[in-house]
mmCIF file of C-alpha atoms in Angstrom:
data_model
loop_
_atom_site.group_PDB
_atom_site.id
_atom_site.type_symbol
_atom_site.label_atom_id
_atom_site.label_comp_id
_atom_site.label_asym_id
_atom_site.label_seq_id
_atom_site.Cartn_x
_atom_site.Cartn_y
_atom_site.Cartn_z
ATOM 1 C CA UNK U 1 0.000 0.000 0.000
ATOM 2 C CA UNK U 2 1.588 3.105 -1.160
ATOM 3 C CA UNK U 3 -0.792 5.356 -0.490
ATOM 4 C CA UNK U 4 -1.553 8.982 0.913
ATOM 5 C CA UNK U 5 -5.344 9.689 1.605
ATOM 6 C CA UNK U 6 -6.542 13.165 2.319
ATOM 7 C CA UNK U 7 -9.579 14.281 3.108
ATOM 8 C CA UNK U 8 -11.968 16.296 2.031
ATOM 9 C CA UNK U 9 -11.256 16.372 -1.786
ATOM 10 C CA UNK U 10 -12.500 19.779 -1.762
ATOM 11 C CA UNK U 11 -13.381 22.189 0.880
ATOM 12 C CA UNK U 12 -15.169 25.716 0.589
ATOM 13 C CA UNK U 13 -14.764 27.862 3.726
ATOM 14 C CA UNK U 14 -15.782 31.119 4.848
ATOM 15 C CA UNK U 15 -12.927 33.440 6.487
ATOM 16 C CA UNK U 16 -14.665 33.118 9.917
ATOM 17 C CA UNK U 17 -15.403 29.275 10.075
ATOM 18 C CA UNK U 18 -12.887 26.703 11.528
ATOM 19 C CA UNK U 19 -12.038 23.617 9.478
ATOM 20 C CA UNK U 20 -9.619 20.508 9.330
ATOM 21 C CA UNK U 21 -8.263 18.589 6.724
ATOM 22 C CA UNK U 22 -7.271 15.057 7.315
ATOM 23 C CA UNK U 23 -4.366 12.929 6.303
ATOM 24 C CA UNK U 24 -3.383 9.031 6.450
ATOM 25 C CA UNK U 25 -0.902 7.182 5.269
ATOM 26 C CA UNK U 26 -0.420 3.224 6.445
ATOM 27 C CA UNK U 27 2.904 2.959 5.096
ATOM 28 C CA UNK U 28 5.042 3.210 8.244
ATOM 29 C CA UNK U 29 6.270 6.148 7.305
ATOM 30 C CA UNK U 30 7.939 8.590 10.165
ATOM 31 C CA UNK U 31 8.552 11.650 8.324
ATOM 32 C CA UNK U 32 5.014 13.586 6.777
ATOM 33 C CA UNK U 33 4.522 17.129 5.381
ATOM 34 C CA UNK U 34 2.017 19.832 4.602
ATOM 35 C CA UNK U 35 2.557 21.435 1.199
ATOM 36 C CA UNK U 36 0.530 24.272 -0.449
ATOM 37 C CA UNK U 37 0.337 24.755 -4.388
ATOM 38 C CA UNK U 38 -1.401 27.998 -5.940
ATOM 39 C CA UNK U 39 -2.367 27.409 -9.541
ATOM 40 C CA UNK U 40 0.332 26.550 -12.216
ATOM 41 C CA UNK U 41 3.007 26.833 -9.190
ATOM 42 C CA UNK U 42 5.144 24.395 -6.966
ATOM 43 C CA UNK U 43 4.320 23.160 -3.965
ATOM 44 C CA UNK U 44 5.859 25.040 -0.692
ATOM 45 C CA UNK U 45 6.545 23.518 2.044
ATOM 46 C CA UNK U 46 4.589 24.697 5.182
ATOM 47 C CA UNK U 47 5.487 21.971 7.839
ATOM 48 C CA UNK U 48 7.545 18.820 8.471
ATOM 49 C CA UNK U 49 6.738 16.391 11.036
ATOM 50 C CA UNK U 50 9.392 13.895 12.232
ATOM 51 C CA UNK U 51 8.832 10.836 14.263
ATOM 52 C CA UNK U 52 5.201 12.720 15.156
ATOM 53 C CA UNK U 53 7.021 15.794 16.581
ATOM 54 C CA UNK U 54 7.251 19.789 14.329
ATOM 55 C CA UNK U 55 10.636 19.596 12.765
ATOM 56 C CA UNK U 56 10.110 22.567 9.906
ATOM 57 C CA UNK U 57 7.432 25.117 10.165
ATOM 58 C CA UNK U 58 8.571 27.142 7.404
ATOM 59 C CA UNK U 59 6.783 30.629 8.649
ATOM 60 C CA UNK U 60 3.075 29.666 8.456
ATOM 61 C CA UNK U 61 0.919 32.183 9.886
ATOM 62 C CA UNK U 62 -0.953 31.033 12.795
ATOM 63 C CA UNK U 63 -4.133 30.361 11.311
ATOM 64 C CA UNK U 64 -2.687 27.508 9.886
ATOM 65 C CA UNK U 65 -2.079 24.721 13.069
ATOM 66 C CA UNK U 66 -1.107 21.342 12.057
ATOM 67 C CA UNK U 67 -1.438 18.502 14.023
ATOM 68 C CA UNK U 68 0.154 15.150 14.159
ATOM 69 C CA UNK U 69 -1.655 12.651 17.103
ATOM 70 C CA UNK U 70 0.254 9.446 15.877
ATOM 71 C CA UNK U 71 2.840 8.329 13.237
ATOM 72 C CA UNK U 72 -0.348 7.354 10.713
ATOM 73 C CA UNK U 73 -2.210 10.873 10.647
ATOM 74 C CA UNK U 74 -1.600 14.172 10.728
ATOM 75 C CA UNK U 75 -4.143 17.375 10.514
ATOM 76 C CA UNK U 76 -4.241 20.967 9.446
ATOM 77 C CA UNK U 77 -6.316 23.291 11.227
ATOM 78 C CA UNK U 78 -7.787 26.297 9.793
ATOM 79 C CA UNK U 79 -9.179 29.049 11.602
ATOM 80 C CA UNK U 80 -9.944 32.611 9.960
ATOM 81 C CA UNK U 81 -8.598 32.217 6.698
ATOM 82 C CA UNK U 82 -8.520 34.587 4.080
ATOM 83 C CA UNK U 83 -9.208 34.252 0.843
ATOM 84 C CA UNK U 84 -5.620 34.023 -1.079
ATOM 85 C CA UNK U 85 -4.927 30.973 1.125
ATOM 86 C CA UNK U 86 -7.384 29.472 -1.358
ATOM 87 C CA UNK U 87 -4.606 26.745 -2.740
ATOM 88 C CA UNK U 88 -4.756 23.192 -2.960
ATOM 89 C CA UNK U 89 -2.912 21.482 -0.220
ATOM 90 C CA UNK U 90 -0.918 18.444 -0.122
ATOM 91 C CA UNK U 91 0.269 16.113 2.414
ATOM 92 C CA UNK U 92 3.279 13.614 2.119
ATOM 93 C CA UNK U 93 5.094 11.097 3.986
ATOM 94 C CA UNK U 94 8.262 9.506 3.726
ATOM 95 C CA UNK U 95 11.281 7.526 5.363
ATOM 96 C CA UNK U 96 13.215 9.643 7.371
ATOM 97 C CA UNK U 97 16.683 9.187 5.685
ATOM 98 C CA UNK U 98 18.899 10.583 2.824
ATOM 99 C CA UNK U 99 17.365 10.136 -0.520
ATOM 100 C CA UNK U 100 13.991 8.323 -0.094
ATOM 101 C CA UNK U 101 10.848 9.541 -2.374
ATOM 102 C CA UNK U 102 7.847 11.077 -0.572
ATOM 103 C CA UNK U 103 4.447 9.907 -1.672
ATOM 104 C CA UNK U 104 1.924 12.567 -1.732
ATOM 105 C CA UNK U 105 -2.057 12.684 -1.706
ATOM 106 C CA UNK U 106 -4.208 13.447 -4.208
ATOM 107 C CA UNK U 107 -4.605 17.131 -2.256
ATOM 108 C CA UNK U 108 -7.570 19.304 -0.684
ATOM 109 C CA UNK U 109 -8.675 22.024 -2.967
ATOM 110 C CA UNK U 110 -9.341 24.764 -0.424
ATOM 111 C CA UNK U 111 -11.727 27.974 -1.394
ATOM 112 C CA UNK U 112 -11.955 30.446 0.973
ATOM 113 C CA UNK U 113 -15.194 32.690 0.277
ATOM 114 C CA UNK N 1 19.739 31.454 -5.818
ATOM 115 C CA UNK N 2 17.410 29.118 -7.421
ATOM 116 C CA UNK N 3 17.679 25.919 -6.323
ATOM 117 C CA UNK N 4 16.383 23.876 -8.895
ATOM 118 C CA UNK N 5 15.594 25.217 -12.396
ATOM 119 C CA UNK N 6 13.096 24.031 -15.099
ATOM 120 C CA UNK N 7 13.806 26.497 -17.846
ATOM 121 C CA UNK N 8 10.556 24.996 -20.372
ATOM 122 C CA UNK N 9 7.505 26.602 -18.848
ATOM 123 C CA UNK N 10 5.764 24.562 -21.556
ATOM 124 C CA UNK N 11 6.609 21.417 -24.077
ATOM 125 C CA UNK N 12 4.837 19.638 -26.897
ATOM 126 C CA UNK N 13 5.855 16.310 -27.975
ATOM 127 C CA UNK N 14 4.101 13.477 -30.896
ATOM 128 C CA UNK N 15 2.454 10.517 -29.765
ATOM 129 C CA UNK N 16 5.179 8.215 -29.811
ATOM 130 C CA UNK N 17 8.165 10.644 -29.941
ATOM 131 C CA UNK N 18 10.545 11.010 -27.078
ATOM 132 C CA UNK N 19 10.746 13.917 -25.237
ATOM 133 C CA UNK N 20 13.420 15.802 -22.687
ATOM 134 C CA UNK N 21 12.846 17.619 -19.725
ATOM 135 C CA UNK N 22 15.396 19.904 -18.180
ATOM 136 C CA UNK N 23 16.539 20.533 -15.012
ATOM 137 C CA UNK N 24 19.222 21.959 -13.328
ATOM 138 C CA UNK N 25 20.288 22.114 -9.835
ATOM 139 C CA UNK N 26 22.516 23.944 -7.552
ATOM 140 C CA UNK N 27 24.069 22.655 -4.104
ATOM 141 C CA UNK N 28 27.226 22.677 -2.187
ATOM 142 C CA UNK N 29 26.322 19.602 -0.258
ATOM 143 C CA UNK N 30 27.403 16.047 -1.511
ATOM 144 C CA UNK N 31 24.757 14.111 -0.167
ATOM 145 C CA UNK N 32 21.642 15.017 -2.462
ATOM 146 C CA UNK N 33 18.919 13.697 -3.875
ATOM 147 C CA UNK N 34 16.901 14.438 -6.945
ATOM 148 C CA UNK N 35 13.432 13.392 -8.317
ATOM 149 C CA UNK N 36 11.398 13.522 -10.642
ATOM 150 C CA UNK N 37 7.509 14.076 -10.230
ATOM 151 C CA UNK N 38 4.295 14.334 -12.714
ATOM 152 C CA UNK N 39 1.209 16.108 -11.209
ATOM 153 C CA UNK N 40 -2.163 15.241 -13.978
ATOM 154 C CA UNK N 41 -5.030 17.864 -13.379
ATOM 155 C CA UNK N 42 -6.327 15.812 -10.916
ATOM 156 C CA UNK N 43 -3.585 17.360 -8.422
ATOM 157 C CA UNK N 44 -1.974 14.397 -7.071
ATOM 158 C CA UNK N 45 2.038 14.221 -7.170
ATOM 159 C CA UNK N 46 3.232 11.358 -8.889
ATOM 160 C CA UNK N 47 6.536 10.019 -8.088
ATOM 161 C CA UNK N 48 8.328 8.671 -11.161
ATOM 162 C CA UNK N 49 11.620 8.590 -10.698
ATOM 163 C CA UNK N 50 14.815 8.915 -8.337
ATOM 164 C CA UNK N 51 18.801 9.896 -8.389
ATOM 165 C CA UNK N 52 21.467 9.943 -5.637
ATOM 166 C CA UNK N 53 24.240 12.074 -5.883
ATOM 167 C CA UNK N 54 26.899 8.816 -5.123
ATOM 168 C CA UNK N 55 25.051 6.801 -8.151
ATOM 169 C CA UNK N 56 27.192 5.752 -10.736
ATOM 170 C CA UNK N 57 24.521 4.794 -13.128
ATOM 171 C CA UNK N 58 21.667 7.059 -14.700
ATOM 172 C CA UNK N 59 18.661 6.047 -12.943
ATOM 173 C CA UNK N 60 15.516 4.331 -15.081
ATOM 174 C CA UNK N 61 12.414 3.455 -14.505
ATOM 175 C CA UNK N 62 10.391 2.217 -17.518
ATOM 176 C CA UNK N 63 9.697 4.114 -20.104
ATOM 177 C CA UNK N 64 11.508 7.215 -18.110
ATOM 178 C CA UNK N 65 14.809 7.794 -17.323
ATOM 179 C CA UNK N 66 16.968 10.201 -16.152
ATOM 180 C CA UNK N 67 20.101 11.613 -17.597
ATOM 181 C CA UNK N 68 22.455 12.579 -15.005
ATOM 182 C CA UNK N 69 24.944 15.076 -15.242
ATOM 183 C CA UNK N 70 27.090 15.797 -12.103
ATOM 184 C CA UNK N 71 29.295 17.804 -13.424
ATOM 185 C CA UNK N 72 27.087 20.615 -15.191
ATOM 186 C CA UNK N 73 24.563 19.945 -12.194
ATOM 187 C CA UNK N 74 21.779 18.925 -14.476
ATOM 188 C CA UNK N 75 19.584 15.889 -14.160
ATOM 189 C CA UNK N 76 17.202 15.540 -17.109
ATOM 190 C CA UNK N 77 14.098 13.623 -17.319
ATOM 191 C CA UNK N 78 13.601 11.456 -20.710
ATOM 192 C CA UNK N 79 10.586 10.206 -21.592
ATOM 193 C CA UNK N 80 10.411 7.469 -24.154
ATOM 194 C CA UNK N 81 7.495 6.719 -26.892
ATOM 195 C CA UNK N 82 5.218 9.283 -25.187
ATOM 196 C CA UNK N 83 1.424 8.643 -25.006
ATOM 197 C CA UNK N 84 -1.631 11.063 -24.864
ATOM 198 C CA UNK N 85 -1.678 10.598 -20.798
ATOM 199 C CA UNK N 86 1.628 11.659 -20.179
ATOM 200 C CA UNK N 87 0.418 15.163 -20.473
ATOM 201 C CA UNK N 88 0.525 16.646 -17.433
ATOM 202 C CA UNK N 89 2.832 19.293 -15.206
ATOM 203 C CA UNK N 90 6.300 17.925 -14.514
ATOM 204 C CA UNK N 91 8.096 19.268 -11.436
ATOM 205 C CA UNK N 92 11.955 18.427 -10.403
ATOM 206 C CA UNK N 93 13.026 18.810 -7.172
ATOM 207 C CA UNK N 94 15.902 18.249 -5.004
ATOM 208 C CA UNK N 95 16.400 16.660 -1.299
ATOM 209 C CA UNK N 96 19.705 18.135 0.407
ATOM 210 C CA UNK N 97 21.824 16.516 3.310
ATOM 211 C CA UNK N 98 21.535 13.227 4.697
ATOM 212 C CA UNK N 99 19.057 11.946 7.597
ATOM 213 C CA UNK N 100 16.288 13.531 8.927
ATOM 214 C CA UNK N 101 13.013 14.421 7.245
ATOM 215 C CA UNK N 102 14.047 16.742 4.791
ATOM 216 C CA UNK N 103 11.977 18.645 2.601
ATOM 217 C CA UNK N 104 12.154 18.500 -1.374
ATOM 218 C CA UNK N 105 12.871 21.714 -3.070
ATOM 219 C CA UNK N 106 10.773 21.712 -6.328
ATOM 220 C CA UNK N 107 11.492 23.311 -9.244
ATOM 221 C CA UNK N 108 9.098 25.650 -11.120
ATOM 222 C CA UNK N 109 7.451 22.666 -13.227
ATOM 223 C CA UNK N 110 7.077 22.069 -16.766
ATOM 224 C CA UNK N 111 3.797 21.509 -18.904
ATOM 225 C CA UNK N 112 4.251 19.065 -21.337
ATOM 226 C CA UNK N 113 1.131 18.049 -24.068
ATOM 227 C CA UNK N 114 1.326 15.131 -25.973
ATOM 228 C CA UNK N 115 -0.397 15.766 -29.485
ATOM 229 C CA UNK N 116 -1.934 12.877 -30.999
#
């Protein structure tokens, strides 16, 4: 099983509501990452989790809180978003180690409204 | 400094021509690792293919392979006998340093359409 689930597919929020989006991965992986992508971009790296502790937050504003409560899942929390953090977001894992591929989900596509 | 550079915002290839990617790189570190990923319009990163900086041999993976070039710090993605659902964004990227969970530096991506 090489796989990366993340849920929801797609997600429309307004800038006061509070959301999460969910991610799983069953591959006994230690290392996993949040990633947002604007439109005909690359993904930037927001956060790195290693061995279920924050290893790289890479200046996310707090209104963006991840969450990792065991080496399978980890969460991003969104609270009062505004509307250019309307991205899609991915989440990989990995091996921790030199060299070793990350497997990513198929993404959230987030609209804030 | 750019890390990683994809200088083809945009390629067309035939149905059943090959096709090259480019990308070039820049680190001082020895220990590296580059990849090469395909995201279709559905969003999802597809990992296709993988080369360490110690490998003596250009990396392959079915009908892709990678020409590796330490010198010039380039590591090209080749993509045999294309087909119509190869089209899709292409993105390089680079993972620096050994152990740890470190993060892949992508490049800015190339769009490549396959023409039937």
């Amino acid at each position: 099983d090489t796989e990366v689930t993340q849920t929801p597919k797609h997600l429309v929020m307004g800038m006061t509501n509070k959301k999460s989006l969910k991610c799983e991965q069953h591959m006994g992986h230690r290392a996993m990452y949040w990633y947002k992508q604007k439109a005909k971009k690359p993904p930037e790296l927001m956060f790195v989790y290693s061995y279920e502790k924050l290893s790289i937050n890479e200046s996310v504003p707090s209104r963006f809180s991840p969450e990792c409560p065991n080496s399978s899942l980890l969460n991003l929390h969104l609270h009062a978003l505004q509307p250019e953090d309307s991205a899609l977001y991915l989440c990989a894992s990995s091996q921790v180690g030199r060299g070793l591929e990350a497997f990513f989900g198929q993404g959230t596509r987030l609209t804030v409204v | 400094a750019q890390k990683i550079t994809q200088t083809q915002p945009g390629m067309f290839v035939q149905e059943k021509e090959a096709v090259t990617l480019d990308c070039t790189y820049d680190t001082s570190d020895p220990s590296y690792g580059l990849f090469w990923y395909k995201q279709p319009s559905s969003g999802e990163m597809i990992f296709l293919i993988y080369q360490g900086s110690y490998d003596q041999q250009n990396a392959t993976e079915g009908r892709y392979s990678l020409n590796f070039q330490k010198a010039r710090k380039s590591a090209n993605l080749v993509i045999s006998a294309s087909q119509l659902g190869d089209s899709a964004m292409y993105f390089c990227a680079m993972r620096e340093g050994p152990g740890s969970a470190r993060q892949l530096t992508f490049g800015s991506g190339t769009q490549l359409t396959v023409l039937p």
